[in-house]
Structures are given as C-alpha cells and as structure tokens.
Short mmCIF file of C-alpha atoms and ligand atoms in Angstrom, two decimals:
data_model
loop_
_atom_site.label_atom_id
_atom_site.label_comp_id
_atom_site.label_asym_id
_atom_site.label_seq_id
_atom_site.Cartn_x
_atom_site.Cartn_y
_atom_site.Cartn_z
CA MET A 1 4.48 -11.95 9.32
CA ARG A 2 1.13 -10.32 8.67
CA MET A 3 0.61 -9.05 5.09
CA GLU A 4 0.14 -5.28 4.81
CA THR A 5 -2.99 -4.30 2.89
CA ILE A 6 -4.51 -1.32 1.11
CA ARG A 7 -8.06 -0.49 -0.01
CA ILE A 8 -8.88 -0.11 -3.69
CA GLU A 9 -12.21 1.59 -4.40
CA GLY A 10 -14.66 -0.97 -5.83
CA ILE A 11 -12.89 -4.04 -4.45
CA ALA A 12 -14.37 -5.29 -1.18
CA ALA A 13 -11.39 -7.28 0.09
CA PRO A 14 -8.32 -5.52 1.47
CA VAL A 15 -5.63 -5.86 -1.20
CA SER A 16 -2.15 -7.13 -0.30
CA ARG A 17 0.58 -4.48 -0.67
CA ILE A 18 2.79 -7.08 -2.33
CA GLY A 19 1.27 -8.36 -5.58
CA LEU A 20 2.52 -11.27 -7.64
CA GLY A 21 3.66 -10.24 -11.12
CA THR A 22 3.11 -12.96 -13.71
CA TRP A 23 4.78 -11.58 -16.83
CA ALA A 24 7.57 -14.19 -16.76
CA ILE A 25 4.94 -16.89 -16.18
CA GLY A 26 3.68 -16.12 -19.69
CA GLY A 27 7.06 -17.35 -20.96
CA SER A 28 7.67 -15.08 -23.90
CA MET A 29 10.27 -12.31 -23.48
CA TRP A 30 11.57 -14.19 -20.43
CA GLY A 31 13.23 -17.15 -22.17
CA GLY A 32 10.34 -19.58 -21.54
CA SER A 33 8.79 -20.85 -18.31
CA ASP A 34 7.62 -24.09 -16.74
CA ASP A 35 3.84 -24.27 -16.22
CA ALA A 36 3.89 -26.60 -13.19
CA SER A 37 6.38 -24.31 -11.48
CA SER A 38 4.27 -21.26 -12.42
CA VAL A 39 1.11 -22.78 -10.91
CA ALA A 40 3.05 -23.66 -7.74
CA THR A 41 4.37 -20.08 -7.56
CA ILE A 42 0.87 -18.59 -7.71
CA ARG A 43 -0.31 -21.03 -5.03
CA GLN A 44 2.74 -20.18 -2.92
CA ALA A 45 1.96 -16.47 -3.25
CA MET A 46 -1.61 -17.02 -2.06
CA ASP A 47 -0.37 -19.15 0.86
CA SER A 48 2.04 -16.37 1.81
CA GLY A 49 -0.72 -13.77 2.19
CA ILE A 50 -0.54 -12.25 -1.30
CA ASN A 51 -4.01 -11.97 -2.80
CA LEU A 52 -3.26 -9.59 -5.69
CA ILE A 53 -2.23 -11.42 -8.86
CA ASP A 54 -1.25 -9.13 -11.74
CA THR A 55 -1.36 -10.50 -15.28
CA ALA A 56 -2.09 -9.34 -18.85
CA PRO A 57 -3.27 -10.86 -22.14
CA ALA A 58 0.02 -9.82 -23.74
CA TYR A 59 2.09 -11.91 -21.30
CA GLY A 60 2.72 -14.99 -23.42
CA PHE A 61 -0.22 -14.02 -25.69
CA GLY A 62 -2.83 -15.34 -23.25
CA HIS A 63 -0.67 -17.95 -21.56
CA SER A 64 -0.08 -16.05 -18.32
CA GLU A 65 -3.83 -15.48 -17.88
CA GLU A 66 -4.51 -19.16 -18.56
CA ILE A 67 -2.01 -20.23 -15.91
CA VAL A 68 -3.47 -17.75 -13.41
CA GLY A 69 -6.96 -19.16 -14.09
CA LYS A 70 -5.69 -22.70 -13.61
CA ALA A 71 -3.79 -21.93 -10.40
CA LEU A 72 -6.78 -20.15 -8.84
CA LEU A 73 -9.25 -22.99 -9.47
CA GLY A 74 -11.18 -23.43 -6.22
CA ILE A 75 -9.65 -20.34 -4.56
CA ARG A 76 -10.64 -17.66 -7.06
CA ASP A 77 -12.80 -15.79 -4.51
CA GLN A 78 -9.79 -15.31 -2.23
CA ALA A 79 -7.82 -13.63 -5.02
CA VAL A 80 -7.86 -10.12 -6.44
CA ILE A 81 -7.21 -10.56 -10.14
CA ALA A 82 -5.67 -7.60 -11.94
CA THR A 83 -5.37 -7.94 -15.68
CA LYS A 84 -5.00 -5.51 -18.55
CA VAL A 85 -6.46 -4.51 -21.88
CA ALA A 86 -5.60 -2.47 -24.99
CA LEU A 87 -2.66 -4.24 -26.57
CA GLU A 88 -2.87 -6.46 -29.65
CA TRP A 89 -0.27 -8.67 -31.30
CA PRO A 90 -0.84 -9.20 -35.02
CA GLY A 91 1.87 -11.55 -36.31
CA GLY A 92 3.31 -11.77 -32.78
CA LYS A 93 4.25 -8.06 -32.71
CA VAL A 94 2.74 -6.27 -29.71
CA ARG A 95 1.23 -2.82 -30.31
CA ARG A 96 -1.35 -0.56 -28.71
CA ASN A 97 -5.09 -0.65 -29.38
CA ALA A 98 -7.43 0.96 -26.85
CA THR A 99 -10.50 1.18 -29.10
CA ALA A 100 -13.90 0.22 -27.71
CA ALA A 101 -14.11 -2.58 -30.29
CA ARG A 102 -10.82 -4.09 -29.09
CA ILE A 103 -11.91 -3.85 -25.42
CA ARG A 104 -15.18 -5.65 -26.19
CA VAL A 105 -13.26 -8.61 -27.65
CA GLU A 106 -10.54 -8.68 -25.01
CA ILE A 107 -12.80 -8.71 -21.95
CA GLU A 108 -14.48 -11.94 -23.10
CA ASP A 109 -11.11 -13.56 -23.93
CA SER A 110 -9.68 -12.63 -20.54
CA LEU A 111 -12.72 -13.84 -18.59
CA ARG A 112 -12.53 -17.18 -20.44
CA ARG A 113 -8.79 -17.65 -19.92
CA LEU A 114 -9.02 -16.64 -16.26
CA ARG A 115 -12.03 -18.95 -15.74
CA THR A 116 -13.98 -16.25 -13.92
CA ASP A 117 -17.09 -14.12 -14.35
CA ARG A 118 -15.44 -10.88 -13.20
CA ILE A 119 -12.09 -9.13 -13.17
CA ASP A 120 -11.32 -7.25 -9.98
CA LEU A 121 -9.01 -4.64 -11.50
CA TYR A 122 -8.98 -3.96 -15.26
CA GLN A 123 -6.09 -1.76 -16.39
CA VAL A 124 -5.40 -0.05 -19.72
CA HIS A 125 -1.94 -1.46 -20.41
CA TRP A 126 -0.51 1.51 -22.36
CA PRO A 127 -2.12 4.78 -23.50
CA ASP A 128 -3.05 4.66 -27.18
CA PRO A 129 -2.25 7.97 -28.92
CA LEU A 130 -4.70 7.14 -31.73
CA VAL A 131 -7.79 6.79 -29.49
CA ARG A 132 -9.51 9.48 -27.44
CA HIS A 133 -9.46 8.81 -23.67
CA GLU A 134 -13.23 9.27 -23.73
CA GLU A 135 -13.73 6.21 -25.95
CA THR A 136 -11.55 3.93 -23.81
CA ALA A 137 -12.86 5.19 -20.48
CA LEU A 138 -16.55 5.01 -21.42
CA GLU A 139 -16.19 1.43 -22.66
CA LEU A 140 -14.51 0.38 -19.42
CA GLU A 141 -17.14 2.20 -17.39
CA LYS A 142 -19.78 0.21 -19.28
CA LEU A 143 -18.05 -3.03 -18.23
CA ARG A 144 -17.89 -1.80 -14.63
CA ARG A 145 -21.59 -1.06 -14.58
CA GLN A 146 -22.28 -4.53 -16.02
CA GLY A 147 -20.28 -6.07 -13.16
CA LYS A 148 -17.71 -7.66 -15.47
CA ILE A 149 -14.99 -5.58 -13.85
CA LEU A 150 -14.97 -4.11 -10.33
CA ALA A 151 -12.40 -1.33 -10.63
CA ILE A 152 -10.64 0.52 -13.44
CA GLY A 153 -6.92 1.28 -13.60
CA VAL A 154 -4.42 2.58 -16.13
CA SER A 155 -0.80 1.73 -16.69
CA ASN A 156 2.11 3.76 -18.08
CA TYR A 157 -0.08 6.89 -18.09
CA ALA A 158 1.11 10.42 -17.31
CA PRO A 159 -0.99 12.56 -14.92
CA ALA A 160 -2.33 14.71 -17.79
CA GLU A 161 -3.63 11.54 -19.50
CA MET A 162 -5.14 10.33 -16.25
CA GLU A 163 -6.94 13.64 -15.78
CA LYS A 164 -8.52 13.34 -19.24
CA PHE A 165 -9.50 9.72 -18.57
CA ARG A 166 -11.00 10.54 -15.16
CA ARG A 167 -13.58 12.84 -16.74
CA PHE A 168 -15.35 9.75 -18.09
CA ALA A 169 -14.66 6.93 -15.62
CA PRO A 170 -13.48 6.52 -12.03
CA LEU A 171 -9.80 5.69 -11.86
CA ALA A 172 -8.76 3.55 -8.89
CA THR A 173 -5.15 2.73 -9.73
CA VAL A 174 -2.16 3.53 -11.91
CA GLN A 175 0.53 0.96 -12.67
CA SER A 176 3.99 2.39 -13.38
CA PRO A 177 7.63 1.33 -13.38
CA TYR A 178 9.01 2.01 -9.92
CA ASN A 179 11.92 0.62 -7.99
CA LEU A 180 15.13 1.85 -6.36
CA PHE A 181 16.73 2.26 -9.79
CA GLU A 182 13.73 3.60 -11.77
CA ARG A 183 12.32 6.64 -10.00
CA GLY A 184 10.80 8.76 -12.78
CA ILE A 185 7.28 8.68 -11.31
CA GLU A 186 8.44 10.61 -8.24
CA GLN A 187 8.27 13.71 -10.48
CA ASN A 188 4.67 13.28 -11.60
CA VAL A 189 2.60 10.09 -11.12
CA LEU A 190 3.33 9.53 -7.44
CA PRO A 191 2.45 13.05 -6.24
CA HIS A 192 -0.60 13.01 -8.52
CA ALA A 193 -1.75 9.70 -6.99
CA ARG A 194 -1.27 11.07 -3.50
CA THR A 195 -3.63 13.96 -4.26
CA THR A 196 -6.26 11.99 -6.22
CA GLY A 197 -6.34 8.94 -3.94
CA ALA A 198 -5.26 6.49 -6.65
CA THR A 199 -3.17 3.49 -5.61
CA VAL A 200 0.16 3.06 -7.44
CA LEU A 201 1.03 -0.48 -8.53
CA ALA A 202 4.81 -0.35 -8.79
CA TYR A 203 6.03 -2.70 -11.49
CA GLY A 204 9.50 -4.15 -11.84
CA ALA A 205 9.87 -3.99 -8.04
CA LEU A 206 13.15 -5.93 -8.31
CA CYS A 207 14.25 -4.17 -11.51
CA ARG A 208 13.86 -7.43 -13.45
CA GLY A 209 15.87 -9.37 -10.90
CA LEU A 210 18.79 -6.95 -10.44
CA LEU A 211 17.60 -6.03 -6.95
CA SER A 212 17.22 -9.68 -5.90
CA GLY A 213 20.92 -9.59 -5.01
CA ARG A 214 21.45 -12.88 -6.84
CA MET A 215 22.75 -11.54 -10.14
CA HIS A 216 26.36 -11.40 -11.27
CA ALA A 217 28.24 -9.87 -14.17
CA ASP A 218 28.24 -13.28 -15.88
CA THR A 219 24.56 -14.20 -15.28
CA ALA A 220 23.39 -15.48 -18.68
CA PHE A 221 19.89 -15.09 -20.11
CA GLY A 222 18.47 -17.62 -22.56
CA GLY A 223 16.16 -17.50 -25.59
CA ASP A 224 14.08 -14.34 -26.00
CA ASP A 225 14.79 -13.00 -22.47
CA LEU A 226 14.30 -9.20 -22.57
CA ARG A 227 17.33 -8.67 -20.33
CA LYS A 228 19.49 -9.46 -23.37
CA PHE A 229 18.59 -5.99 -24.66
CA ASP A 230 17.63 -4.21 -21.42
CA PRO A 231 20.18 -1.32 -21.33
CA LYS A 232 20.77 -1.79 -17.58
CA PHE A 233 22.06 -5.30 -18.24
CA GLN A 234 24.73 -4.19 -20.72
CA GLN A 235 28.31 -3.34 -19.73
CA PRO A 236 29.67 -1.03 -18.50
CA ARG A 237 26.33 -0.02 -16.91
CA LEU A 238 25.66 -3.49 -15.50
CA ARG A 239 28.84 -3.21 -13.43
CA HIS A 240 27.63 0.06 -11.92
CA TYR A 241 24.19 -1.31 -11.09
CA LEU A 242 25.67 -4.47 -9.55
CA ALA A 243 28.03 -2.36 -7.44
CA ALA A 244 25.01 -0.37 -6.23
CA VAL A 245 23.21 -3.63 -5.36
CA GLN A 246 26.21 -4.76 -3.33
CA ALA A 247 26.40 -1.46 -1.47
CA LEU A 248 22.66 -1.53 -0.75
CA ASP A 249 22.91 -5.13 0.46
CA ARG A 250 25.71 -4.19 2.87
CA PHE A 251 23.67 -1.24 4.10
CA ALA A 252 20.52 -3.36 4.58
CA ARG A 253 22.42 -6.05 6.49
CA GLU A 254 24.32 -3.67 8.76
CA ARG A 255 21.44 -1.32 9.50
CA HIS A 256 18.42 -3.63 9.54
CA GLY A 257 19.63 -7.24 9.37
CA LYS A 258 17.93 -7.57 5.97
CA THR A 259 18.97 -8.39 2.40
CA VAL A 260 18.85 -5.99 -0.54
CA LEU A 261 15.73 -7.79 -1.80
CA ALA A 262 13.80 -7.04 1.41
CA LEU A 263 15.12 -3.47 1.33
CA ALA A 264 13.99 -2.98 -2.28
CA VAL A 265 10.43 -4.11 -1.55
CA ARG A 266 10.25 -2.22 1.78
CA TRP A 267 11.48 0.94 0.08
CA ILE A 268 8.55 0.82 -2.38
CA LEU A 269 6.04 0.21 0.40
CA ASP A 270 7.38 3.22 2.32
CA GLN A 271 6.85 5.65 -0.58
CA GLY A 272 3.11 6.16 -0.27
CA PRO A 273 -0.09 4.59 -1.56
CA THR A 274 1.89 1.84 -3.24
CA ILE A 275 1.72 -1.87 -4.02
CA ALA A 276 4.97 -3.62 -4.97
CA LEU A 277 4.52 -6.00 -7.91
CA TRP A 278 7.08 -8.76 -7.41
CA GLY A 279 7.61 -10.92 -10.48
CA ALA A 280 8.31 -14.59 -9.79
CA ARG A 281 7.98 -17.89 -11.61
CA ARG A 282 9.45 -20.34 -9.09
CA PRO A 283 7.99 -20.78 -5.58
CA GLU A 284 11.37 -20.38 -3.86
CA GLN A 285 11.71 -16.89 -5.36
CA LEU A 286 8.98 -15.75 -2.93
CA GLN A 287 10.80 -16.88 0.19
CA GLY A 288 11.76 -13.33 1.14
CA ILE A 289 8.22 -11.94 1.50
CA ASP A 290 8.17 -11.91 5.31
CA ALA A 291 11.46 -10.03 5.52
CA ALA A 292 9.92 -7.09 3.63
CA LEU A 293 7.01 -6.71 6.04
CA GLY A 294 6.47 -5.22 9.48
CA TRP A 295 9.27 -2.61 9.57
CA LYS A 296 9.92 0.84 8.12
CA LEU A 297 12.81 2.80 6.68
CA ARG A 298 13.67 6.01 8.54
CA ALA A 299 14.26 9.37 6.85
CA THR A 300 18.01 8.97 7.47
CA ASP A 301 17.91 5.54 5.79
CA LEU A 302 16.31 7.07 2.72
CA GLU A 303 19.00 9.75 2.54
CA GLN A 304 21.79 7.20 2.79
CA ILE A 305 20.19 4.99 0.15
CA ASP A 306 20.03 7.97 -2.22
CA ALA A 307 23.68 8.76 -1.52
CA LEU A 308 24.71 5.16 -2.30
CA LEU A 309 22.74 5.23 -5.55
CA ALA A 310 24.33 8.54 -6.60
CA GLN A 311 27.79 7.22 -5.77
CA HIS A 312 27.53 4.08 -7.90
CA ILE A 313 25.13 4.87 -10.73
CA THR A 314 26.73 7.61 -12.75
CA ASP A 315 24.94 6.92 -16.04
CA PRO A 316 21.37 5.94 -15.11
CA VAL A 317 18.93 4.64 -17.71
CA GLY A 318 15.18 4.08 -17.41
CA PRO A 319 12.76 1.33 -18.44
CA GLU A 320 11.68 3.09 -21.67
CA PHE A 321 12.93 0.23 -23.84
CA MET A 322 9.81 -1.74 -22.86
CA ALA A 323 7.27 0.61 -24.46
CA PRO A 324 5.30 -1.01 -27.32
CA PRO A 325 4.63 1.05 -30.48
CA ALA A 326 1.28 2.49 -31.51
CA ARG A 327 -0.52 1.18 -34.61
CA PRO A 328 0.58 2.83 -37.86
CA LEU A 329 -1.56 5.83 -38.82
CA THR A 330 -4.19 5.27 -41.48
CA LEU A 331 -4.19 7.59 -44.51
CA GLU A 332 -7.15 9.58 -43.14
CA GLN A 333 -5.35 10.08 -39.82
CA GLN A 334 -2.13 11.39 -41.37
P1 LIG B 1 10.65 -7.81 -11.35
O1 LIG B 1 9.57 -8.10 -10.42
O2 LIG B 1 11.49 -6.63 -11.11
O3 LIG B 1 11.65 -9.05 -11.52
C1 LIG B 1 11.16 -10.34 -11.72
C2 LIG B 1 12.31 -11.29 -11.89
O4 LIG B 1 13.23 -11.17 -10.83
C3 LIG B 1 11.86 -12.74 -11.80
O5 LIG B 1 11.31 -13.22 -12.99
C4 LIG B 1 13.16 -13.42 -11.43
O6 LIG B 1 13.96 -13.59 -12.61
C5 LIG B 1 13.80 -12.42 -10.54
N1 LIG B 1 13.50 -12.75 -9.12
C6 LIG B 1 12.34 -12.59 -8.45
N2 LIG B 1 12.47 -13.02 -7.17
C7 LIG B 1 13.72 -13.46 -7.05
C8 LIG B 1 14.46 -14.03 -5.99
N3 LIG B 1 13.92 -14.23 -4.78
N4 LIG B 1 15.75 -14.38 -6.20
C9 LIG B 1 16.32 -14.18 -7.41
N5 LIG B 1 15.66 -13.66 -8.48
C10 LIG B 1 14.39 -13.29 -8.28
O7 LIG B 1 10.13 -7.65 -12.86
P2 LIG B 1 8.78 -7.84 -13.62
O8 LIG B 1 8.27 -9.24 -13.49
O9 LIG B 1 8.99 -7.26 -14.96
O10 LIG B 1 7.77 -6.87 -12.86
C11 LIG B 1 6.82 -7.33 -11.93
C12 LIG B 1 5.45 -7.39 -12.54
O11 LIG B 1 5.00 -6.08 -12.92
C13 LIG B 1 5.35 -8.19 -13.87
O12 LIG B 1 5.39 -9.58 -13.67
C14 LIG B 1 4.03 -7.66 -14.39
O13 LIG B 1 2.95 -8.27 -13.68
C15 LIG B 1 4.13 -6.18 -14.04
N6 LIG B 1 4.68 -5.37 -15.15
C16 LIG B 1 3.85 -4.50 -15.77
C17 LIG B 1 4.28 -3.72 -16.83
C18 LIG B 1 3.32 -2.75 -17.45
O14 LIG B 1 3.61 -2.21 -18.54
N7 LIG B 1 2.21 -2.49 -16.85
C19 LIG B 1 5.61 -3.83 -17.27
C20 LIG B 1 6.46 -4.71 -16.62
C21 LIG B 1 5.98 -5.46 -15.55
P3 LIG B 1 14.33 -15.08 -13.12
O15 LIG B 1 13.06 -15.87 -13.00
O16 LIG B 1 14.82 -14.89 -14.50
O17 LIG B 1 15.39 -15.55 -12.16
#
C-alpha cells in the first residue's frame, strides 16, 4: 500500500503520515530494549515507506538518538529526522530547560549522536515556564538560518504559547498526545493547527500499546516501564479501557475488515493535518502499517466509535502523568 504523505514547510521531501516513534528504543522508562532489534525496527520502518523518525535526547539519555544515527547509516538522506530539545537530566532526573545556552549545547550533541549535519525537524520538547518564548524561538531561528535545522516545531504547547512563540520564529509543527483515548487537543491545539497550517504530530498513537489489541488484564511490565504507573493501566480503569479496545476491534472487523490497531491509526489520519507517531521497538510490531492506509472512516463510523468509547470508558484519564517538572526557581526568580 502506498504511504500517505504531508508537506512540512522547510522540508523538501514529502513526509510520511505515519512516523516511527523511538522512545522505547531508548530503553529507559520502557523496561529496557534490545539494540539489534531497535536498529532492525528502524530499517523495517524505512522499508515500509515511513521516512519520519521521531526521537529525542531524553529517550534513554541519548541512546535513542544514537540508535537512530546507527540505523540510518547510508540511508540518512531518505529519512526525515525529527528530534527534540529543551530537557535536561541532572542526576538522571528529567526536567525542562529551554534556555538559549542549553539549546546551543544540545544541538551539537544531537548532531553528533545522529551522525548528521542537519536535523530536519527540531522540536521544543516541553514549554519551559522559566524562559521567555522569545529566547527559545530566536535561538532556534538562528539554527534554522545556519542550516543546522530545517524546520522548527514545538511539543506539549497550548495555542496561546504557540502564538507567543510564532512572533519570533516560524512554527511548522506541534507534537501532542492524541489517540482514540486521549482527545484533549480537539478542544484547542487541533483547531488552532487547522487555522495556522501547522502539522500535528500525534504521539502515543496506540496509547502506549493499549490500542494494539494485544494487551490483557494480566499483561506484565518489567523494570522501569512507565505503564507500571500510567493511570490507564491500573484497575479498575484498565478493565474499562480493555473493554473499549475489544468493542472497537469488533466494530473495525465487522465494518471494515480491519483490526483495532489499523482503526486507531486510521482514525488519527482522518482527523486533519496529522501524522500518527507509532512507537515500536521490534520489526514485527510494524506489520500492520498497510492495513491503516488507503481507506477512510465515514462520519457515521466516527459517531459509532464515540458512542462505544462513551459506553465503556466511564472514568477517563489523560496522559498528564508524563509531564516533566520545571527547574526549581532561583532566589531572584521567587
Ligand atoms: P505508542 O505508540 O502509543 O505505543 C508504543 C508501544 O505500543 C510499543 O512500544 C509497543 O509496546 C506497543 N506496540 C506497538 N506496536 C505494536 C503491535 N503491532 N503489537 C503490539 N504492541 C505494539 O506510544 P509511544 O511510543 O509513547 O508514542 C509514540 C511516539 O511518540 C514515541 O515513541 C515518541 O517518539 C513520541 N512521544 C512524544 C512525547 C512528547 O512529549 N513529545 C511523549 C510520548 C511519546 P511493547 O514494545 O512494550 O510491546
């Protein structure tokens, strides 16, 4: 099946509307990962028509970027690399830092780890309440003018923050949590993107695996896997979410001959100027790509999906647990 693509201002190549998410490939917060399998997954994504690879320095404290750089050796020009900036991790504790000084250090680290001379899409990972948008945006714009980055994006920003940022630098994309179970951006970011022309990179497309259709009430997570404390994965909520997955799977099979996984990805693609970021760390996890492409959900499908969600999920909870803290205020700032 032919990959669907979208244009991102500043990036010459059409960008695949399914992007590979490489957070789990970094290992930490996902109970560890196997590097050979990670490299094979990135190669498999590229062979399947995905050219957008989304990573971040914070994913495994540089490890995810290193694996992306390794996997793209020899095929880097065919890829659209999206990475991020503005988190730091003193003592292994991740927190926000969007100062110009931090950006100047991080860009060189990321270019080295990714084994490239340019980053296609450079995204501010989380807004930093201690730094003016002007400072962050102007520093990124400097990098864009130098050719070290081709396009600027933000992540986890509200429209009001994006408006402030846009006064100082062009904003091509916004990356936000978005999937069948996490729909907060429909109230603000998505309509804002539709009017400003920004592309929305929807993260957690499978709701951390829930929407793969392969999870059960007794699926166990090892080591530091974040799903051990993700509120959706705790009972009794988990039971409700799994019941919704089952109902959606039945609906997808009966109505379209698809699985819930294909439905979940298709649903994101049908919501507007979106890219679905699909996290995977084993090549076989990407087998369902084709099934998500080349068809569309009808208005009546969308209504029935919403009805199924309302029927099963009576106590919804969002992805807020993932937000990293800001740095502590200095005495002068208090
Ligand atoms: P996701 O895409 O919703 O879920 C990924 C997980 O789902 C995989 O690690 C895998 O879990 C499971 N999975 C994937 N395909 C599967 C299949 N075919 N069958 C069974 N299980 C499958 O979650 P995500 O990785 O958190 O989100 C996607 C990407 O968005 C990230 O990798 C990252 O690039 C980005 N992201 C960005 C932010 C941000 O703040 N900007 C935050 C979160 C994520 P197992 O490997 O454990 O089986």
